[in-house]
mmCIF file of C-alpha atoms in Angstrom:
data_model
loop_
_atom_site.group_PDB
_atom_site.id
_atom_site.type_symbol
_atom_site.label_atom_id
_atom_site.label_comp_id
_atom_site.label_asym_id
_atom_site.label_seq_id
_atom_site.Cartn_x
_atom_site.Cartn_y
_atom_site.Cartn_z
ATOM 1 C CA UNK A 298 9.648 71.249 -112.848
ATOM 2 C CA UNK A 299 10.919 71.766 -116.576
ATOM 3 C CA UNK A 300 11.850 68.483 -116.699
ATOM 4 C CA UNK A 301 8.836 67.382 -115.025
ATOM 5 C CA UNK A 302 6.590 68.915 -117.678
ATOM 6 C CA UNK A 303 8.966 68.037 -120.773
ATOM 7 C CA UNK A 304 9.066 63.800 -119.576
ATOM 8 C CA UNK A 305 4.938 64.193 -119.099
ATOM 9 C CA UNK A 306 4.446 65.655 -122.755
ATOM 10 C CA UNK A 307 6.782 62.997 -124.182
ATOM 11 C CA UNK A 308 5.182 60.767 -122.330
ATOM 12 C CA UNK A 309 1.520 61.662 -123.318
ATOM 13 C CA UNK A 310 3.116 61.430 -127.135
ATOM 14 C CA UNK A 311 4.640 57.766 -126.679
ATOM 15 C CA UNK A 312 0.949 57.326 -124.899
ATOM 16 C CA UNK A 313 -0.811 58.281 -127.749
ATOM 17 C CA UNK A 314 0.786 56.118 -130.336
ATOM 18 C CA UNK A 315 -0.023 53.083 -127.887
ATOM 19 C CA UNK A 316 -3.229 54.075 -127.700
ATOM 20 C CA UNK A 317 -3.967 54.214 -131.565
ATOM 21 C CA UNK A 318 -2.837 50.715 -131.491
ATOM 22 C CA UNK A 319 -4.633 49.734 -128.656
ATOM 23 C CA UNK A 320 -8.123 50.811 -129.999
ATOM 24 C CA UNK A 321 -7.316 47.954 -132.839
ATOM 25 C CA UNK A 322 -7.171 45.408 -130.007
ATOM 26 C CA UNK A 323 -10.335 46.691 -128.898
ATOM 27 C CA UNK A 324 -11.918 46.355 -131.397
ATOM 28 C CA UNK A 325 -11.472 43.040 -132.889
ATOM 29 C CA UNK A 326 -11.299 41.546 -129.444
ATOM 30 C CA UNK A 327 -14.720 43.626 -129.072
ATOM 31 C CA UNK A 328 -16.459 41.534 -131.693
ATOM 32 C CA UNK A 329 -14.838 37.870 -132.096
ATOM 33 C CA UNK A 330 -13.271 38.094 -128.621
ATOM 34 C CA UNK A 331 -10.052 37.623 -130.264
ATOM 35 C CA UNK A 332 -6.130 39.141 -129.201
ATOM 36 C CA UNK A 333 -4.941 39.289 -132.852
ATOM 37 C CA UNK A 334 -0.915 39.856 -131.961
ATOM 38 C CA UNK A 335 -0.473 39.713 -135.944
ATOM 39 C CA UNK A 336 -1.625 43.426 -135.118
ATOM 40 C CA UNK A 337 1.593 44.883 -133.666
ATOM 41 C CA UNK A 338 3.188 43.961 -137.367
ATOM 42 C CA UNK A 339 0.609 45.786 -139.246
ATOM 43 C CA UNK A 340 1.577 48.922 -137.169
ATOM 44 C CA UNK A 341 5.163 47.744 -138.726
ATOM 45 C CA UNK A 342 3.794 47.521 -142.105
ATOM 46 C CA UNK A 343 2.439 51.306 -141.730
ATOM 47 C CA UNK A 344 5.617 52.369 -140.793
ATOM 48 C CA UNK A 345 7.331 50.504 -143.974
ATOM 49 C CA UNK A 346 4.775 51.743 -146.633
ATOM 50 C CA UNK A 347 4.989 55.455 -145.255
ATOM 51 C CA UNK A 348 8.861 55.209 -145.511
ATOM 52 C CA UNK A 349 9.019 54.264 -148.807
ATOM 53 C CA UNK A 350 6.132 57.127 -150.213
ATOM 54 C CA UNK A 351 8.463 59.280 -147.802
ATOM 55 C CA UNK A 352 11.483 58.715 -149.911
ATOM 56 C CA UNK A 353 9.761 58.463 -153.175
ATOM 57 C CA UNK A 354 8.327 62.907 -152.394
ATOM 58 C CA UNK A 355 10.370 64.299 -150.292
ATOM 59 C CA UNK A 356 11.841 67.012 -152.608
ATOM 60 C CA UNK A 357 9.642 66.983 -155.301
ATOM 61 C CA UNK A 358 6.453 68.247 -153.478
ATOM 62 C CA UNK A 359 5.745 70.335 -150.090
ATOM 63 C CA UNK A 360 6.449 68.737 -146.969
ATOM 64 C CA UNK A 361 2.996 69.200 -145.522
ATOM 65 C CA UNK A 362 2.163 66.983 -148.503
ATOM 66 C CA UNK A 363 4.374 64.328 -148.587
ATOM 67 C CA UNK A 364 3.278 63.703 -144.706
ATOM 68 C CA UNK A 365 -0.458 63.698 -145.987
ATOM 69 C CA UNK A 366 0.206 61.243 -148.284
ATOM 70 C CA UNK A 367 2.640 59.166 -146.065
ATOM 71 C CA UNK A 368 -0.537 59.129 -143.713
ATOM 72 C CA UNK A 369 -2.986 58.033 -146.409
ATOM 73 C CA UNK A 370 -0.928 55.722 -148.357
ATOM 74 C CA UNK A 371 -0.226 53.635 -145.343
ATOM 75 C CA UNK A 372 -3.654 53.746 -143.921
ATOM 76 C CA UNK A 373 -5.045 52.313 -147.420
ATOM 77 C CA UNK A 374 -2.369 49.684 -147.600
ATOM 78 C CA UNK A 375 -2.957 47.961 -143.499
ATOM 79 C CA UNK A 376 -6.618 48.224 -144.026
ATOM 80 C CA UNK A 377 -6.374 46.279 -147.374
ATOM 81 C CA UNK A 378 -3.670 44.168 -145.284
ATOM 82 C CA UNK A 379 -6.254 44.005 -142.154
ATOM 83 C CA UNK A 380 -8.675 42.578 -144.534
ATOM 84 C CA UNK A 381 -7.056 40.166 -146.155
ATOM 85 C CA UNK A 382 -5.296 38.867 -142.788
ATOM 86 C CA UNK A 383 -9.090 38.586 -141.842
ATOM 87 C CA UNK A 384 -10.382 36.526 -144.924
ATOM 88 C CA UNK A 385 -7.276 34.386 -145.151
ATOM 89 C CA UNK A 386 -5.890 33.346 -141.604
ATOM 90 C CA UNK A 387 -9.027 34.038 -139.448
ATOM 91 C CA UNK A 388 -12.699 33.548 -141.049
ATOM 92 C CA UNK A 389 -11.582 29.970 -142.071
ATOM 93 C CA UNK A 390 -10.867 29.067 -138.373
ATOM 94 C CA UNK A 391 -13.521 31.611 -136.628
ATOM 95 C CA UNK A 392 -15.671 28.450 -135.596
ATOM 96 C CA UNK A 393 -12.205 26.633 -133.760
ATOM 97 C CA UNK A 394 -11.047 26.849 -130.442
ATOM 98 C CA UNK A 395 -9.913 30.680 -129.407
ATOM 99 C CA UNK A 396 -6.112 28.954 -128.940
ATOM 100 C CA UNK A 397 -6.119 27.925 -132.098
ATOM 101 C CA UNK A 398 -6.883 31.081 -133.258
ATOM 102 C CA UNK A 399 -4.543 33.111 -131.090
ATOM 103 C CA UNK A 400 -1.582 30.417 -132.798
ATOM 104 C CA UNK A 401 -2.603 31.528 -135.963
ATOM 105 C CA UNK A 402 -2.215 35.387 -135.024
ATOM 106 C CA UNK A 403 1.619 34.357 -133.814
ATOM 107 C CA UNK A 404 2.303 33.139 -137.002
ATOM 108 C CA UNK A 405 0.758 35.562 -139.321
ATOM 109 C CA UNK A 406 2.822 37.405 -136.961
ATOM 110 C CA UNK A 407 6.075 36.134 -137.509
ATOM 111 C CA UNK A 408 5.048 35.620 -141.100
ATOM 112 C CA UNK A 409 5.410 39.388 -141.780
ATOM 113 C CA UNK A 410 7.972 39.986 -139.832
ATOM 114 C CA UNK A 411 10.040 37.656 -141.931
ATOM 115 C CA UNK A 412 8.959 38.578 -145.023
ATOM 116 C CA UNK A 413 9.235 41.980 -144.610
ATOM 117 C CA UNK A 414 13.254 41.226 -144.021
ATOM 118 C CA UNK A 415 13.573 39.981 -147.440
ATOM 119 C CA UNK A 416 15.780 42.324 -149.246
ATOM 120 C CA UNK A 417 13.825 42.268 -152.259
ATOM 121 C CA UNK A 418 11.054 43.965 -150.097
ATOM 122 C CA UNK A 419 12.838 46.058 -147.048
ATOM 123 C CA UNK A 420 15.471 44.043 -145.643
ATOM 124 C CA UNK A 421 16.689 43.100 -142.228
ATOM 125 C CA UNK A 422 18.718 47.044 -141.875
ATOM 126 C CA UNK A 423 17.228 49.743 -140.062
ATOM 127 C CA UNK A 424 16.324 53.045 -142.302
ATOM 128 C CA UNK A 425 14.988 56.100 -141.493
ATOM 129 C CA UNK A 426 12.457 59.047 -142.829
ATOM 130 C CA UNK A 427 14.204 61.613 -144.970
ATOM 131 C CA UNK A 428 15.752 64.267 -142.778
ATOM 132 C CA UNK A 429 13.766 67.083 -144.469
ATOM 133 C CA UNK A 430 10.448 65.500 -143.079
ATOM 134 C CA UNK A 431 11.837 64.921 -139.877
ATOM 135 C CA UNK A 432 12.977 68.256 -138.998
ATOM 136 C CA UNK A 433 9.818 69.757 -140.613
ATOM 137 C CA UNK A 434 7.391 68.264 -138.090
ATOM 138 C CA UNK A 435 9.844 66.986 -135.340
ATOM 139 C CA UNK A 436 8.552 69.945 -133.167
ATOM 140 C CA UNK A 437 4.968 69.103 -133.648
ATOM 141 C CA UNK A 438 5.483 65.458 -133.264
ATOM 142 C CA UNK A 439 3.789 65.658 -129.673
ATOM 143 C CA UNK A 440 0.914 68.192 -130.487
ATOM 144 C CA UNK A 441 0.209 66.049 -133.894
ATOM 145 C CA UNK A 442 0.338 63.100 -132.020
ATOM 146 C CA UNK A 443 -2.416 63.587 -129.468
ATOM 147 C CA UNK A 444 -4.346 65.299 -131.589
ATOM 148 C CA UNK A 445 -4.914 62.524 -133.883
ATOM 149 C CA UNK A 446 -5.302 59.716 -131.391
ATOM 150 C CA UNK A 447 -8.443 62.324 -129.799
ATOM 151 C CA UNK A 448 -10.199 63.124 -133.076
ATOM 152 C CA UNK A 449 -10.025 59.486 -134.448
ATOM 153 C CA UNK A 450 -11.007 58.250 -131.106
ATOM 154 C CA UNK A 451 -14.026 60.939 -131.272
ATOM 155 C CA UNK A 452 -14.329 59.442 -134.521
ATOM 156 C CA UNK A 453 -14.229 55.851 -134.025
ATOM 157 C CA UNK A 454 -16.962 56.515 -130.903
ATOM 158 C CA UNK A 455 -19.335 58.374 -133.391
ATOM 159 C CA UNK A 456 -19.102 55.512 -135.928
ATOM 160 C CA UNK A 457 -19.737 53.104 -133.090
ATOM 161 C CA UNK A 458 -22.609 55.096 -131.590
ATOM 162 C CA UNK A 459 -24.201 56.181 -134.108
ATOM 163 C CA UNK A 460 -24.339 54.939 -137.231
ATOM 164 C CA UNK A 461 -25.985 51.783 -138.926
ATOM 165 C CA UNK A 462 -22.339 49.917 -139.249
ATOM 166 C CA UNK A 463 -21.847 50.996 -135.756
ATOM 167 C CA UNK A 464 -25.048 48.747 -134.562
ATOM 168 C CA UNK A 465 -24.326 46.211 -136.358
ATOM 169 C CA UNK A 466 -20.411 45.684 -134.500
ATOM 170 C CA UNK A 467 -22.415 46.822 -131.092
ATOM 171 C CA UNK A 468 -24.785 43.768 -132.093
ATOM 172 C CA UNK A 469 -21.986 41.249 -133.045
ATOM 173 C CA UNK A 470 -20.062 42.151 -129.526
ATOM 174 C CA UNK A 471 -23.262 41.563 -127.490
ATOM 175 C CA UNK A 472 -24.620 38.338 -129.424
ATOM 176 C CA UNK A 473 -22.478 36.595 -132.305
ATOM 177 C CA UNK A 474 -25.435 34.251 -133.648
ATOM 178 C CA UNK A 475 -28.153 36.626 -132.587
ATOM 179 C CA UNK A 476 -27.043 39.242 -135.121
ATOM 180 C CA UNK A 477 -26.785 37.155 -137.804
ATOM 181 C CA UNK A 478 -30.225 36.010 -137.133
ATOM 182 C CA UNK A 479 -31.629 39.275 -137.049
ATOM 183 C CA UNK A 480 -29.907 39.781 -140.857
ATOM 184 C CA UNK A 481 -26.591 41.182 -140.484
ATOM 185 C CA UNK A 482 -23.728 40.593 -142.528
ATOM 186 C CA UNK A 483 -21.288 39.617 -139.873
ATOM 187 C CA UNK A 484 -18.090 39.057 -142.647
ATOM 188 C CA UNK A 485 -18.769 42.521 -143.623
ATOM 189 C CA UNK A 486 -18.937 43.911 -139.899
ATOM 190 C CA UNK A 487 -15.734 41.433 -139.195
ATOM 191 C CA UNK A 488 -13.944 43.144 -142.257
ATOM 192 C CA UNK A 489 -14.484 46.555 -141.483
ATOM 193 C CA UNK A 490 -13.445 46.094 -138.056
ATOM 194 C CA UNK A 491 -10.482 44.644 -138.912
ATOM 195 C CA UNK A 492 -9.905 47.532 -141.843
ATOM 196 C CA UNK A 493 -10.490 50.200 -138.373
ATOM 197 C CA UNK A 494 -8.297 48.871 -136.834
ATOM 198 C CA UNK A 495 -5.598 48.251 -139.119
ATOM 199 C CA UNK A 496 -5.649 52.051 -140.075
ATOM 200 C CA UNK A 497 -5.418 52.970 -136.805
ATOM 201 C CA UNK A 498 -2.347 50.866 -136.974
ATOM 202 C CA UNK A 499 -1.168 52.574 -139.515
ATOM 203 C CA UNK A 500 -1.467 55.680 -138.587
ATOM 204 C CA UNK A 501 1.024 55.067 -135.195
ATOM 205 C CA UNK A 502 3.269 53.185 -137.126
ATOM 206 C CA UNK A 503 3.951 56.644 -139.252
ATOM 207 C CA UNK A 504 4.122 58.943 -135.638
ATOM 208 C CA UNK A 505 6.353 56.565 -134.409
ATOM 209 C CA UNK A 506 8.784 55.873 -137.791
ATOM 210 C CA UNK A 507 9.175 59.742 -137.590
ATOM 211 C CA UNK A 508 10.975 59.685 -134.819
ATOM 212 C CA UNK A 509 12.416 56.107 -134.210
ATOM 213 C CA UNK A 510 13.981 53.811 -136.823
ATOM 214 C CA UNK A 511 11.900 51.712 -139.485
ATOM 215 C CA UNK A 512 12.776 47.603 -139.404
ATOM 216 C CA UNK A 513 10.491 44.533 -139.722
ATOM 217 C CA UNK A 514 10.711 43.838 -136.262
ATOM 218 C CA UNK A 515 9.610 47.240 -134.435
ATOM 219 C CA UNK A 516 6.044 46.732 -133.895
ATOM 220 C CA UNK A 517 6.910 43.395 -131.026
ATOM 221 C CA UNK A 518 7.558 45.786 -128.240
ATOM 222 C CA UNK A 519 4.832 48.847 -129.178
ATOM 223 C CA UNK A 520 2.428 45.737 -130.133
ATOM 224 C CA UNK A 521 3.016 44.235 -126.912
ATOM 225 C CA UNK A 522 2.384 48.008 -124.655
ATOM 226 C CA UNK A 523 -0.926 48.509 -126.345
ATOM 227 C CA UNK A 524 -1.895 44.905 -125.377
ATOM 228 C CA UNK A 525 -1.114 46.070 -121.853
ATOM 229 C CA UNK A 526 -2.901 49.140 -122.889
ATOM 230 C CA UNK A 527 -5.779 47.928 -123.633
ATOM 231 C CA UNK A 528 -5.799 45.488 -121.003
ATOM 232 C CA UNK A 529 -5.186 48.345 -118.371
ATOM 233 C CA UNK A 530 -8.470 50.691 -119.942
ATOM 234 C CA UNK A 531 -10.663 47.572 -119.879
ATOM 235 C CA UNK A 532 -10.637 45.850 -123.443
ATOM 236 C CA UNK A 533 -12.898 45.905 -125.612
ATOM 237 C CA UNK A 534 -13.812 49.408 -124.138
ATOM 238 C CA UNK A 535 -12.717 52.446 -126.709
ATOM 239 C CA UNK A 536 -12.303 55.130 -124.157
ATOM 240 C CA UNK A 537 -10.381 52.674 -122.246
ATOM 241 C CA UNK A 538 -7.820 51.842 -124.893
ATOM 242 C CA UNK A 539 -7.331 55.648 -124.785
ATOM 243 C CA UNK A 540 -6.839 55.723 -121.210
ATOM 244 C CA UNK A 541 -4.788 52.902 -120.893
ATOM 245 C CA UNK A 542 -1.967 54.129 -123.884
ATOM 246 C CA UNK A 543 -1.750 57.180 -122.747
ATOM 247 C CA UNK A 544 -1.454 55.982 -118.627
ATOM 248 C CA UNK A 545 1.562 53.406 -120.385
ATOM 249 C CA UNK A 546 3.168 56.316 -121.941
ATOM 250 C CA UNK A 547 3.267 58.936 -119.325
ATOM 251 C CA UNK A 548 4.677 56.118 -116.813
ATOM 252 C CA UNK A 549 7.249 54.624 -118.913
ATOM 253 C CA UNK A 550 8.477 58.596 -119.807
ATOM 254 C CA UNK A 551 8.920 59.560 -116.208
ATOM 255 C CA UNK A 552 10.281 56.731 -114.888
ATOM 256 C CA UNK A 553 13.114 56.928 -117.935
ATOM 257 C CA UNK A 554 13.630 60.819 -117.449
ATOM 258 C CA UNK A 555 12.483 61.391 -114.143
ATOM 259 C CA UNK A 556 12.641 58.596 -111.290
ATOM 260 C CA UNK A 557 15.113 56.418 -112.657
ATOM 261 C CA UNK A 558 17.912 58.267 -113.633
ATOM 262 C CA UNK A 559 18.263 59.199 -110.075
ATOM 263 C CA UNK A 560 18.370 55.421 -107.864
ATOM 264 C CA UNK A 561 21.323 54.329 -108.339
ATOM 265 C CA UNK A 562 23.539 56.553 -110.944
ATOM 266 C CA UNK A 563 20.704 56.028 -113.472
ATOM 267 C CA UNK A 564 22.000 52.010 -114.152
ATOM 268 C CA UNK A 565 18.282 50.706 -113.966
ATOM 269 C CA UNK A 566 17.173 53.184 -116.639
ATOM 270 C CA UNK A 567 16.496 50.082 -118.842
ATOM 271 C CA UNK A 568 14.116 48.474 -116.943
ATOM 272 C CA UNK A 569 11.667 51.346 -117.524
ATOM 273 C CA UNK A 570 10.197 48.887 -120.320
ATOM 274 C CA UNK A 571 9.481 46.362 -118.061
ATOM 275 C CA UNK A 572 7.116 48.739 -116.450
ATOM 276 C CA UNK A 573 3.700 47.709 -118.578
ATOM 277 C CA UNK A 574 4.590 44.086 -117.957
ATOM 278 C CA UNK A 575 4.321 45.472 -114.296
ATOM 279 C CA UNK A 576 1.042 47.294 -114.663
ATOM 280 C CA UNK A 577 -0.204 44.475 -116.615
ATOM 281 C CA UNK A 578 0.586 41.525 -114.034
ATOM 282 C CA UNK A 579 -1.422 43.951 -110.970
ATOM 283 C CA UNK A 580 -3.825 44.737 -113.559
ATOM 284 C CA UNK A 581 -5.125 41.249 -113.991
ATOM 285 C CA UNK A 582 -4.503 40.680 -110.041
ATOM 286 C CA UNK A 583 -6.659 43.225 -108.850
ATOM 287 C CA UNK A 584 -8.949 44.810 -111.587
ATOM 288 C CA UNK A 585 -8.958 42.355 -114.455
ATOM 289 C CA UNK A 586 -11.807 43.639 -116.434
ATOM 290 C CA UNK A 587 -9.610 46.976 -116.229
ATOM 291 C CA UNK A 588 -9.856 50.847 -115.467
ATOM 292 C CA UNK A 589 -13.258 51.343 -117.456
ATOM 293 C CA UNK A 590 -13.907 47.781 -118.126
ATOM 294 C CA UNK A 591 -17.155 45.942 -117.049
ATOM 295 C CA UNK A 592 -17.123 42.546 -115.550
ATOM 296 C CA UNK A 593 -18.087 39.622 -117.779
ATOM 297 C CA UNK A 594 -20.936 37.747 -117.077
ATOM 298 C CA UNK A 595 -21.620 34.230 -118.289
ATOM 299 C CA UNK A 596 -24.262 31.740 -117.846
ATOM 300 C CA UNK A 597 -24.071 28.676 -116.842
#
């Protein structure tokens, strides 16, 4: 039953981090109906800016600190990133077909992924957070974790709901050409959906670098779960992208601590990633629209 209850919280804390990177999908595929898989890599890029602040306090300042302003510093830097992937790869192409816009995503994609391997920037080796900050908050990781996925969910829902920038993105998702008829600035909405999500990003990029190794090419897998994620909660649904990461998380912990370990001497405990690709295959067989997702309705 210890076990049980240990796999299930590490699981909810792997869950949240998908989910944080889920609601990004959401959002932007919310609004310009668009699976931006350049957005696994800015969870990468969080997790490379908040190494380097990492190193550049720990020991000068308090610990507490140092991980408020690993949080901030890569929030600021992937929604300036978000931004400018927006305005550079995507605006110029919004009125082309959606595959050529999910090509461009790839390759903005593997365009940071490479770049970030140039030594002059972070190089192809793994690194890791400084001990000290590790062990500091390595026993909260799991508390800290869901926390923060729950109040900016809570958050991101109140902005959506309820404020003026909220009803114009609830506007754009409903009718593209209506709402900028009706006088809103959809470049601005586009932007600040894309800043959202990219400090959401951000943010899981940090949880996760705390714990795992840093390296340019650590946000394919995670990107490719919240997909799933987001798929499984219904996407373009913010609850849902909750859901979904943390139903991916608490699966993928038990059947690596719990269910698998036990068939056969533990030998398949390495398939436990190919769970989501599972989930994500009956998903679209039997529910696509997904757990809280609405069907789509078009007119012909």
């Amino acid at each position: 039953m210890h076990a049980f209850l240990d796999q299930l919280l590490i699981g909810l804390s792997i869950g949240a981090t998908y989910a944080l990177i889920a609601l990004g999908y959401t959002m932007v595929y919310g609004v310009l109906r668009l699976i931006n898989f350049a957005h696994g890599d800015v969870y990468m890029v969080g997790a490379v800016c908040g190494y380097f602040i990492a190193n550049a306090l720990t020991g000068h300042v308090p610990s507490w600190v140092v991980l408020l302003a690993v949080f901030f510093g890569a929030v600021v830097v992937c929604s300036v990133l978000g931004y400018f992937i927006e305005l550079l790869a995507y605006r110029p192409l919004r009125n082309r077909p959606r595959l050529v816009l999910l090509i461009t995503a790839i390759g903005v994609s593997l365009l940071l992924e490479n770049v970030l391997q140039l030594p002059i920037l972070f190089g192809p080796t793994p690194h890791t957070y400084p001990p000290e900050l590790r062990q500091a908050f390595g026993k909260y990781f799991a508390p800290i974790s869901l926390s923060l996925s729950l109040v900016l969910m809570i958050g991101l829902t109140w902005l959506v709901m309820k404020t003026k920038t909220g009803l114009a993105l609830r506007a754009l998702s409903y009718r593209f050409e209506t709402a900028r008829l009706m006088g809103i600035n959809t470049n601005r909405i586009i932007s600040i959906t894309f800043m959202f999500g990219s400090g959401l990003a951000a943010v899981a990029g940090v949880l996760d670098a705390m714990r795992y190794n840093v390296d340019p090419l650590m946000g394919i897998m995670p990107g490719l779960k919240a997909f799933i994620a987001a798929v499984l909660g219904g996407i373009g649904n913010i609850p849902g992208a909750l859901v979904g990461g943390l139903l991916i998380g608490v699966i993928e912990a038990m059947l690596k601590g719990v269910i698998l370990p036990h068939i056969a001497g533990g030998r398949f405990t390495s398939y436990a990633d190919a769970a989501a690709f599972v989930i994500l295959i009956l998903v679209l067989l039997v529910k696509p629209s997904g757990l809280l997702g609405r069907p789509a309705q078009e007119k012909v």
